[in-house]
Amino acid sequence: NDEDDDEKTKIKLVREKHVVKLEDELDSWISNPSGHNDDKRIISGGPGIGKSSFITMFAAKYALLDDIGVLVIPLHRIDRGYERNLSSAINEYVKFHTHLAENPIERRGDDRWLIIFDGLDELDVHDLGESIAKDFIDQVDSYICSKNESKKPRFQIIISGRTLLIRSTENKFRYLKSILYIIPYHISKDNVLSRKSNLLNDPRNLLLEDQRDAWWEKYTLSIGEECTGM
């Protein structure tokens, strides 16, 4: 009745957000995805937040393993022909921008592959941001749909992009854990409290850690010096 309809309009659905270690979360997903449809993860964040740097290190780690192949594709280097055929566009990328003689992911077999598309916003050359992003994700879905027929996906995809562009495509993802937003190395205590009150679940208190100290410690170690503080 009308009263029930009025009550329904007052209901507001809220999605709880969880604070996690980015690398740990992706490691867990790669080793144990939740079914064959759980084949994508999106890494998002503002410019300069570290998306490409993280992807480079993460891909290098998995490239050293024998049980999964890795192909990283910077999207500013992919041909716009992906709009018609993403498979052909990937073949073109491998042919002209790598030292590989052929596209290894097109070989027949049961090999597992991690394909990383870095820089979703780099596809936007005509200020069509949201439309370009949605079209590309549709192409990715079509591309891996036929390849992931078993219970566990053979192909797993990571796509990176800036926050505003990714938020426009959120309704395309079936799994609540699909989108991972990178946050800064440090968040002030006042900001932590406001985030916690905004349905941000942080049981390990990760937001309280000031990662700037850890960054400087690792940096100075890498150049042969000692770090006494930030």
XYZ file of C-alpha atoms in Angstrom, residues 20-229:
210
model
C 42.975 -3.948 4.240
C 46.601 -4.351 3.202
C 46.501 -4.022 -0.586
C 49.099 -6.681 -1.381
C 47.677 -9.180 1.119
C 44.167 -8.732 -0.259
C 45.281 -9.331 -3.861
C 47.451 -12.305 -2.874
C 44.435 -13.910 -1.201
C 42.230 -13.292 -4.244
C 44.758 -14.736 -6.706
C 45.225 -17.904 -4.665
C 41.553 -18.371 -3.760
C 38.965 -16.517 -5.901
C 35.292 -16.933 -4.996
C 34.125 -18.821 -8.077
C 34.767 -18.381 -11.795
C 32.989 -14.994 -11.928
C 35.329 -13.514 -9.329
C 37.893 -12.709 -12.011
C 38.545 -8.957 -11.654
C 39.990 -6.500 -9.181
C 40.080 -2.749 -9.631
C 42.810 -0.622 -8.031
C 41.775 2.993 -7.725
C 43.128 6.203 -6.268
C 44.065 9.778 -7.075
C 46.954 10.841 -9.317
C 50.360 10.091 -7.808
C 48.953 7.840 -5.086
C 51.127 4.903 -6.240
C 48.880 2.733 -8.455
C 51.425 2.113 -11.206
C 54.332 1.751 -8.778
C 52.441 -0.874 -6.810
C 51.381 -2.716 -9.973
C 54.974 -2.840 -11.230
C 56.263 -4.386 -8.000
C 53.288 -6.729 -7.657
C 53.663 -7.991 -11.244
C 57.404 -8.508 -10.764
C 56.749 -10.663 -7.713
C 54.354 -12.950 -9.575
C 56.538 -13.063 -12.697
C 59.099 -14.985 -10.628
C 56.592 -17.752 -9.852
C 56.049 -20.822 -12.015
C 52.336 -21.374 -11.447
C 50.971 -18.203 -13.051
C 51.940 -16.043 -16.022
C 51.852 -12.237 -15.892
C 51.195 -9.708 -18.647
C 51.154 -5.972 -17.822
C 49.594 -3.650 -20.417
C 49.909 0.140 -19.925
C 46.661 1.288 -21.488
C 48.178 4.357 -23.140
C 49.993 1.873 -25.398
C 46.994 -0.197 -26.439
C 45.444 0.350 -29.862
C 41.944 1.834 -29.987
C 40.970 -1.259 -31.941
C 40.130 -2.802 -28.554
C 36.664 -1.334 -29.085
C 36.113 -3.925 -31.809
C 38.323 -6.773 -30.623
C 40.278 -6.688 -27.361
C 42.088 -9.924 -28.192
C 43.533 -8.411 -31.389
C 44.509 -5.236 -29.539
C 46.423 -7.300 -26.958
C 48.142 -9.214 -29.773
C 49.193 -5.887 -31.316
C 50.544 -4.666 -27.991
C 52.615 -7.828 -27.519
C 53.912 -7.602 -31.103
C 55.035 -3.974 -31.024
C 55.789 -3.236 -27.357
C 57.346 -6.406 -25.925
C 60.185 -8.769 -26.795
C 57.816 -11.736 -27.042
C 57.580 -13.567 -30.360
C 53.879 -14.339 -29.829
C 51.069 -13.598 -27.430
C 51.570 -16.249 -24.709
C 48.051 -15.959 -23.306
C 46.570 -17.195 -26.593
C 48.308 -20.564 -26.317
C 46.053 -23.479 -25.636
C 46.370 -25.211 -22.312
C 45.505 -24.848 -18.671
C 48.012 -22.118 -17.813
C 46.827 -19.502 -15.352
C 47.299 -15.834 -16.230
C 47.254 -12.546 -14.395
C 46.605 -9.719 -16.867
C 47.055 -6.170 -15.581
C 45.636 -3.179 -17.460
C 47.271 -0.095 -15.982
C 45.756 3.386 -16.388
C 42.099 3.196 -17.372
C 42.006 6.992 -17.633
C 44.780 6.829 -20.269
C 42.207 5.551 -22.776
C 40.344 8.850 -22.617
C 41.676 10.986 -25.462
C 38.433 12.795 -26.280
C 37.161 13.652 -22.777
C 34.666 10.775 -22.802
C 35.859 9.400 -19.442
C 32.884 7.462 -18.052
C 31.773 6.123 -21.426
C 35.283 4.936 -22.314
C 35.729 3.237 -18.928
C 32.410 1.388 -19.095
C 33.012 0.283 -22.693
C 36.471 -1.029 -21.867
C 35.245 -3.020 -18.864
C 32.511 -4.518 -21.078
C 35.217 -5.557 -23.540
C 37.247 -7.145 -20.733
C 34.167 -9.056 -19.550
C 33.557 -10.417 -23.044
C 37.221 -11.284 -23.484
C 37.585 -13.418 -20.354
C 34.051 -14.857 -20.279
C 34.893 -17.635 -22.735
C 38.258 -18.305 -21.084
C 36.968 -18.783 -17.549
C 34.701 -21.793 -17.857
C 35.929 -23.814 -14.877
C 34.987 -23.254 -11.242
C 38.267 -21.421 -10.657
C 39.136 -18.638 -13.124
C 42.141 -19.330 -15.354
C 42.412 -15.657 -16.191
C 42.370 -12.992 -13.493
C 42.342 -9.321 -14.356
C 43.548 -6.233 -12.496
C 42.553 -2.805 -13.835
C 43.857 0.463 -12.388
C 42.292 3.895 -12.746
C 41.645 7.188 -11.019
C 38.962 7.371 -8.360
C 36.306 9.469 -10.110
C 36.427 7.311 -13.226
C 36.192 4.053 -11.284
C 33.277 5.251 -9.148
C 31.265 5.789 -12.336
C 31.611 2.069 -13.128
C 30.920 0.573 -9.680
C 27.600 -0.961 -10.719
C 29.415 -3.233 -13.159
C 31.056 -5.337 -10.480
C 29.311 -8.350 -8.960
C 31.594 -8.789 -5.971
C 31.740 -6.242 -3.166
C 35.495 -6.787 -2.802
C 36.188 -6.008 -6.460
C 37.224 -2.358 -6.001
C 40.211 -1.425 -3.841
C 40.836 2.258 -3.153
C 44.398 3.210 -2.213
C 44.605 5.674 0.668
C 47.547 7.941 1.599
C 50.507 6.872 3.748
C 49.139 8.893 6.640
C 45.693 9.982 7.804
C 45.307 12.388 10.709
C 43.619 11.142 13.900
C 40.643 13.433 13.319
C 40.263 11.976 9.836
C 40.511 8.435 11.192
C 37.661 9.091 13.630
C 35.464 10.584 10.918
C 36.199 7.643 8.615
C 35.392 5.129 11.339
C 32.059 6.789 11.947
C 31.377 6.561 8.212
C 31.042 2.744 8.190
C 34.729 2.152 7.605
C 35.690 -1.136 9.242
C 39.310 -1.166 10.485
C 39.621 -3.980 13.081
C 43.446 -4.106 12.729
C 43.741 -0.315 13.252
C 45.674 0.038 10.006
C 44.620 3.657 9.664
C 46.555 4.554 12.798
C 49.870 3.512 11.219
C 52.014 6.336 9.849
C 53.552 4.664 6.794
C 55.691 7.696 5.978
C 58.270 6.482 8.509
C 58.332 3.027 6.899
C 58.758 4.579 3.431
C 61.749 6.685 4.484
C 63.335 3.771 6.326
C 63.163 1.567 3.214
C 64.305 4.369 0.935
C 67.383 5.281 2.949
C 68.256 1.595 3.320
C 68.097 1.190 -0.471
C 70.666 3.980 -0.991
C 73.001 2.683 1.702
C 72.199 5.160 4.464
C 70.571 4.936 7.870
C 67.232 6.475 8.699
C 66.789 8.112 12.089
C 63.304 9.425 11.373
